[in-house]
Amino acid sequence: MMIPLLFATFLVNFPHQLAQSNANNGLIRIAAVLGASVLPVGLAAGPRYVPKWKKQACEIPASQHPNSHYICDEAGEVKCLPGWTGDLCDVPICRKGCDPLQGYCRRPGECRCKLGFYGELCDKCVALPGCQHGRCNVSFECSCDPGWKGMFCSEPICAPDCLSSQGYCDKPGDCRCRFGWQGPKCKQCAVLPGCVHGTCQGPLECRCDPGWTGLLCQTPICAQGCSRDHGSCRQPNTCRCRVGWTGPNCTECVPYPGCVHGSCKRPWECRCEPGWAGDLCNEKLTYCDEHLDICRNNATCISMTHEDGDYRCICPLSYMGRQCQIKTMIPSVELVPPMPDVTMELSQDVQDLGDKPSIEEISNEDNKHGEKPPKKEEQTAEPLGPIVITDPPITSTADPAATAGKWPIEEPTTERDDENET
C-alpha cells in the first residue's frame, strides 16, 4: 500500500552550514548553506514526524556546538533556548511590540529600528531633516502643523489681509508692520519720526498741515505782514510781538514809559514833538508864544530848547533865512531839445548866502553891543552862475556849499540804529 506524500518549499535562514542529509527512504532531503536556502521538505502523513537533523543534532556532543541556541531533552529532541525560535533555534525573539516591518533584532529582547524609523518599538517615523513645525506619516516627510508653511514648515501663516509687502509675522495669526507702516493690517503709512503737524501718503513722509512749515512741520506760518524781525507766532495766522514792539504786525515801536508828547523810532525812545522838551517830552516850550512875531511872512514858529537856538522858523515858498525875512526869486527854467542824455539848463539868480548869518542875526548881535544894523539896501549878495543839470547823471556847476538858509533837518538814522531796531 502506497503512502500519499505532501510537498512544501520554505525559505529559512540558517546560521550554520550543515552537511546534506538524505533519508534512506528518499522522502526527506535538507540542504543548508550559510545564508538563505530553499528547503524542499517532504512531509509524510501519519504519526508526528521529527526531522532527522534534530536527532543527529542531539547525537553531536554539546562541546562541538557551543554557540547553538538549543538543548536536547531526555527523549533526545531539540528544545530551543528561551528567546530563540525557528526550526534551527537561530531566530531571536524581539522585544514585545517591536514593529515587525520597521524594526528587527539580533538578540532576544532587542528592537533595532530600520533607516527612517525610531522609538523603543520603532513605531515612529523620522521627519525630513530641518523640519521645524511639522511631522511625518512616512519616513523623511515634513507635513506642516496648522498655521505653518514651507518646505521645512518654518514660515508662519500671518493674519488674513496682512499685506506681505508691508507686514510680516513671527507666529501664526500675527501681523507685525515693517518700518514705515502701521495699523492692524499694516495698510497705513507712518509719518517721519518727529513730524509734529503733518501727515503722510507714503512711508516716512511729513506733509505739513495748512498753516505749518519746516522739515518736521513744527514751524507755524504767522499772519500775513507780521514782521520777521519784531514778531513771531506759536499758532498759524497769529503775530506775537517781541519786547519793545507793538501793532497788528509788530512794526510799531513802544516809546519809553511815561512819554507824553513824543514818539519813537526804536523801542524805549521818547523823541519829543515840536514845542516839547524833557526826558518824557512833558515840558512845553513857550518861546514862540512869547515872541509871536519872531518868524516873518506867515512862517511857522517852532519853539526849541535854548541849546538848539530857542526857536526855528518854517518858511513858506519863496522865503528863506532864520526868520524867513529874505525873499527869493523863482528860477527860470529853459528846456533844451532832447539829447541822448537829457539835459536841462537852468539859469537862475540866487543870492549867495552860504553860511553867512542873516541880516536879522547881525541886527540882533549889533543891538546887544549897542551898534546899529546895516541898511536894507546893503542886504545884497552876488548871484550864482547858471546851473546845468543832466539826467542821468546829475552834474552841477554850482558851489555845493551854497545853501538857502537853515532848514529843520531830521537827525539821520545810523547803522547802529538799524541794528537796534532788528
PDB file of N, CA and C in Angstrom, residues 3-36:
ATOM      1  N   ILE A   3       1.855   5.194   0.493  1.00  0.00           N
ATOM      2  CA  ILE A   3       1.512   6.290   1.414  1.00  0.00           C
ATOM      3  C   ILE A   3       1.531   7.609   0.642  1.00  0.00           C
ATOM      4  N   PRO A   4       0.443   8.400   0.676  1.00  0.00           N
ATOM      5  CA  PRO A   4       0.422   9.709  -0.036  1.00  0.00           C
ATOM      6  C   PRO A   4       1.388  10.694   0.628  1.00  0.00           C
ATOM      7  N   LEU A   5       2.029  11.494  -0.185  1.00  0.00           N
ATOM      8  CA  LEU A   5       3.020  12.454   0.309  1.00  0.00           C
ATOM      9  C   LEU A   5       2.570  13.885   0.023  1.00  0.00           C
ATOM     10  N   LEU A   6       2.949  14.804   0.916  1.00  0.00           N
ATOM     11  CA  LEU A   6       2.708  16.245   0.725  1.00  0.00           C
ATOM     12  C   LEU A   6       4.060  16.933   0.615  1.00  0.00           C
ATOM     13  N   PHE A   7       4.214  17.826  -0.340  1.00  0.00           N
ATOM     14  CA  PHE A   7       5.486  18.524  -0.552  1.00  0.00           C
ATOM     15  C   PHE A   7       5.291  20.034  -0.334  1.00  0.00           C
ATOM     16  N   ALA A   8       6.262  20.662   0.306  1.00  0.00           N
ATOM     17  CA  ALA A   8       6.235  22.134   0.516  1.00  0.00           C
ATOM     18  C   ALA A   8       7.656  22.659   0.433  1.00  0.00           C
ATOM     19  N   THR A   9       7.768  23.917   0.043  1.00  0.00           N
ATOM     20  CA  THR A   9       9.076  24.580  -0.066  1.00  0.00           C
ATOM     21  C   THR A   9       9.104  25.776   0.871  1.00  0.00           C
ATOM     22  N   PHE A  10      10.147  25.939   1.730  1.00  0.00           N
ATOM     23  CA  PHE A  10      10.257  27.009   2.718  1.00  0.00           C
ATOM     24  C   PHE A  10      11.563  27.758   2.513  1.00  0.00           C
ATOM     25  N   LEU A  11      11.529  29.084   2.846  1.00  0.00           N
ATOM     26  CA  LEU A  11      12.741  29.914   2.848  1.00  0.00           C
ATOM     27  C   LEU A  11      13.151  30.107   4.293  1.00  0.00           C
ATOM     28  N   VAL A  12      14.303  29.534   4.684  1.00  0.00           N
ATOM     29  CA  VAL A  12      14.720  29.534   6.080  1.00  0.00           C
ATOM     30  C   VAL A  12      16.131  30.071   6.150  1.00  0.00           C
ATOM     31  N   ASN A  13      16.421  30.866   7.223  1.00  0.00           N
ATOM     32  CA  ASN A  13      17.770  31.381   7.465  1.00  0.00           C
ATOM     33  C   ASN A  13      18.499  30.428   8.398  1.00  0.00           C
ATOM     34  N   PHE A  14      19.669  30.030   8.007  1.00  0.00           N
ATOM     35  CA  PHE A  14      20.478  29.136   8.824  1.00  0.00           C
ATOM     36  C   PHE A  14      21.770  29.834   9.181  1.00  0.00           C
ATOM     37  N   PRO A  15      22.107  29.866  10.466  1.00  0.00           N
ATOM     38  CA  PRO A  15      23.377  30.471  10.841  1.00  0.00           C
ATOM     39  C   PRO A  15      24.543  29.536  10.632  1.00  0.00           C
ATOM     40  N   HIS A  16      24.315  28.293  10.525  1.00  0.00           N
ATOM     41  CA  HIS A  16      25.406  27.318  10.409  1.00  0.00           C
ATOM     42  C   HIS A  16      25.213  26.483   9.156  1.00  0.00           C
ATOM     43  N   GLN A  17      26.330  26.020   8.631  1.00  0.00           N
ATOM     44  CA  GLN A  17      26.276  25.155   7.454  1.00  0.00           C
ATOM     45  C   GLN A  17      26.214  23.695   7.915  1.00  0.00           C
ATOM     46  N   LEU A  18      25.216  23.076   7.442  1.00  0.00           N
ATOM     47  CA  LEU A  18      25.044  21.668   7.803  1.00  0.00           C
ATOM     48  C   LEU A  18      25.289  20.791   6.572  1.00  0.00           C
ATOM     49  N   ALA A  19      25.801  19.618   6.835  1.00  0.00           N
ATOM     50  CA  ALA A  19      26.018  18.674   5.725  1.00  0.00           C
ATOM     51  C   ALA A  19      24.686  18.184   5.189  1.00  0.00           C
ATOM     52  N   GLN A  20      24.684  17.913   3.901  1.00  0.00           N
ATOM     53  CA  GLN A  20      23.454  17.427   3.279  1.00  0.00           C
ATOM     54  C   GLN A  20      23.108  16.043   3.837  1.00  0.00           C
ATOM     55  N   SER A  21      21.839  15.910   4.196  1.00  0.00           N
ATOM     56  CA  SER A  21      21.377  14.633   4.760  1.00  0.00           C
ATOM     57  C   SER A  21      20.260  14.084   3.898  1.00  0.00           C
ATOM     58  N   ASN A  22      20.391  12.845   3.489  1.00  0.00           N
ATOM     59  CA  ASN A  22      19.368  12.193   2.679  1.00  0.00           C
ATOM     60  C   ASN A  22      18.790  11.008   3.460  1.00  0.00           C
ATOM     61  N   ALA A  23      17.517  11.022   3.597  1.00  0.00           N
ATOM     62  CA  ALA A  23      16.874   9.890   4.279  1.00  0.00           C
ATOM     63  C   ALA A  23      16.955   8.628   3.401  1.00  0.00           C
ATOM     64  N   ASN A  24      17.065   7.509   4.109  1.00  0.00           N
ATOM     65  CA  ASN A  24      17.173   6.259   3.370  1.00  0.00           C
ATOM     66  C   ASN A  24      15.927   5.963   2.562  1.00  0.00           C
ATOM     67  N   ASN A  25      14.801   6.437   3.133  1.00  0.00           N
ATOM     68  CA  ASN A  25      13.580   6.165   2.406  1.00  0.00           C
ATOM     69  C   ASN A  25      13.361   7.127   1.247  1.00  0.00           C
ATOM     70  N   GLY A  26      14.260   8.128   1.113  1.00  0.00           N
ATOM     71  CA  GLY A  26      14.141   9.053  -0.017  1.00  0.00           C
ATOM     72  C   GLY A  26      13.037  10.059   0.107  1.00  0.00           C
ATOM     73  N   LEU A  27      12.473  10.178   1.327  1.00  0.00           N
ATOM     74  CA  LEU A  27      11.354  11.109   1.469  1.00  0.00           C
ATOM     75  C   LEU A  27      11.790  12.509   1.895  1.00  0.00           C
ATOM     76  N   ILE A  28      12.954  12.652   2.580  1.00  0.00           N
ATOM     77  CA  ILE A  28      13.370  13.949   3.109  1.00  0.00           C
ATOM     78  C   ILE A  28      14.769  14.273   2.607  1.00  0.00           C
ATOM     79  N   ARG A  29      14.990  15.525   2.156  1.00  0.00           N
ATOM     80  CA  ARG A  29      16.304  15.998   1.752  1.00  0.00           C
ATOM     81  C   ARG A  29      16.464  17.440   2.244  1.00  0.00           C
ATOM     82  N   ILE A  30      17.474  17.698   3.058  1.00  0.00           N
ATOM     83  CA  ILE A  30      17.702  19.035   3.599  1.00  0.00           C
ATOM     84  C   ILE A  30      19.096  19.481   3.170  1.00  0.00           C
ATOM     85  N   ALA A  31      19.186  20.603   2.552  1.00  0.00           N
ATOM     86  CA  ALA A  31      20.487  21.185   2.194  1.00  0.00           C
ATOM     87  C   ALA A  31      20.550  22.565   2.812  1.00  0.00           C
ATOM     88  N   ALA A  32      21.455  22.802   3.731  1.00  0.00           N
ATOM     89  CA  ALA A  32      21.561  24.090   4.441  1.00  0.00           C
ATOM     90  C   ALA A  32      22.888  24.738   4.104  1.00  0.00           C
ATOM     91  N   VAL A  33      22.843  25.950   3.690  1.00  0.00           N
ATOM     92  CA  VAL A  33      24.041  26.737   3.372  1.00  0.00           C
ATOM     93  C   VAL A  33      23.940  28.033   4.160  1.00  0.00           C
ATOM     94  N   LEU A  34      25.061  28.578   4.562  1.00  0.00           N
ATOM     95  CA  LEU A  34      25.052  29.835   5.316  1.00  0.00           C
ATOM     96  C   LEU A  34      24.332  30.898   4.495  1.00  0.00           C
ATOM     97  N   GLY A  35      23.352  31.483   5.078  1.00  0.00           N
ATOM     98  CA  GLY A  35      22.539  32.465   4.365  1.00  0.00           C
ATOM     99  C   GLY A  35      21.154  31.910   4.167  1.00  0.00           C
ATOM    100  N   ALA A  36      20.567  32.171   3.007  1.00  0.00           N
ATOM    101  CA  ALA A  36      19.206  31.751   2.708  1.00  0.00           C
ATOM    102  C   ALA A  36      19.247  30.573   1.745  1.00  0.00           C
TER     103      ALA A  36
END
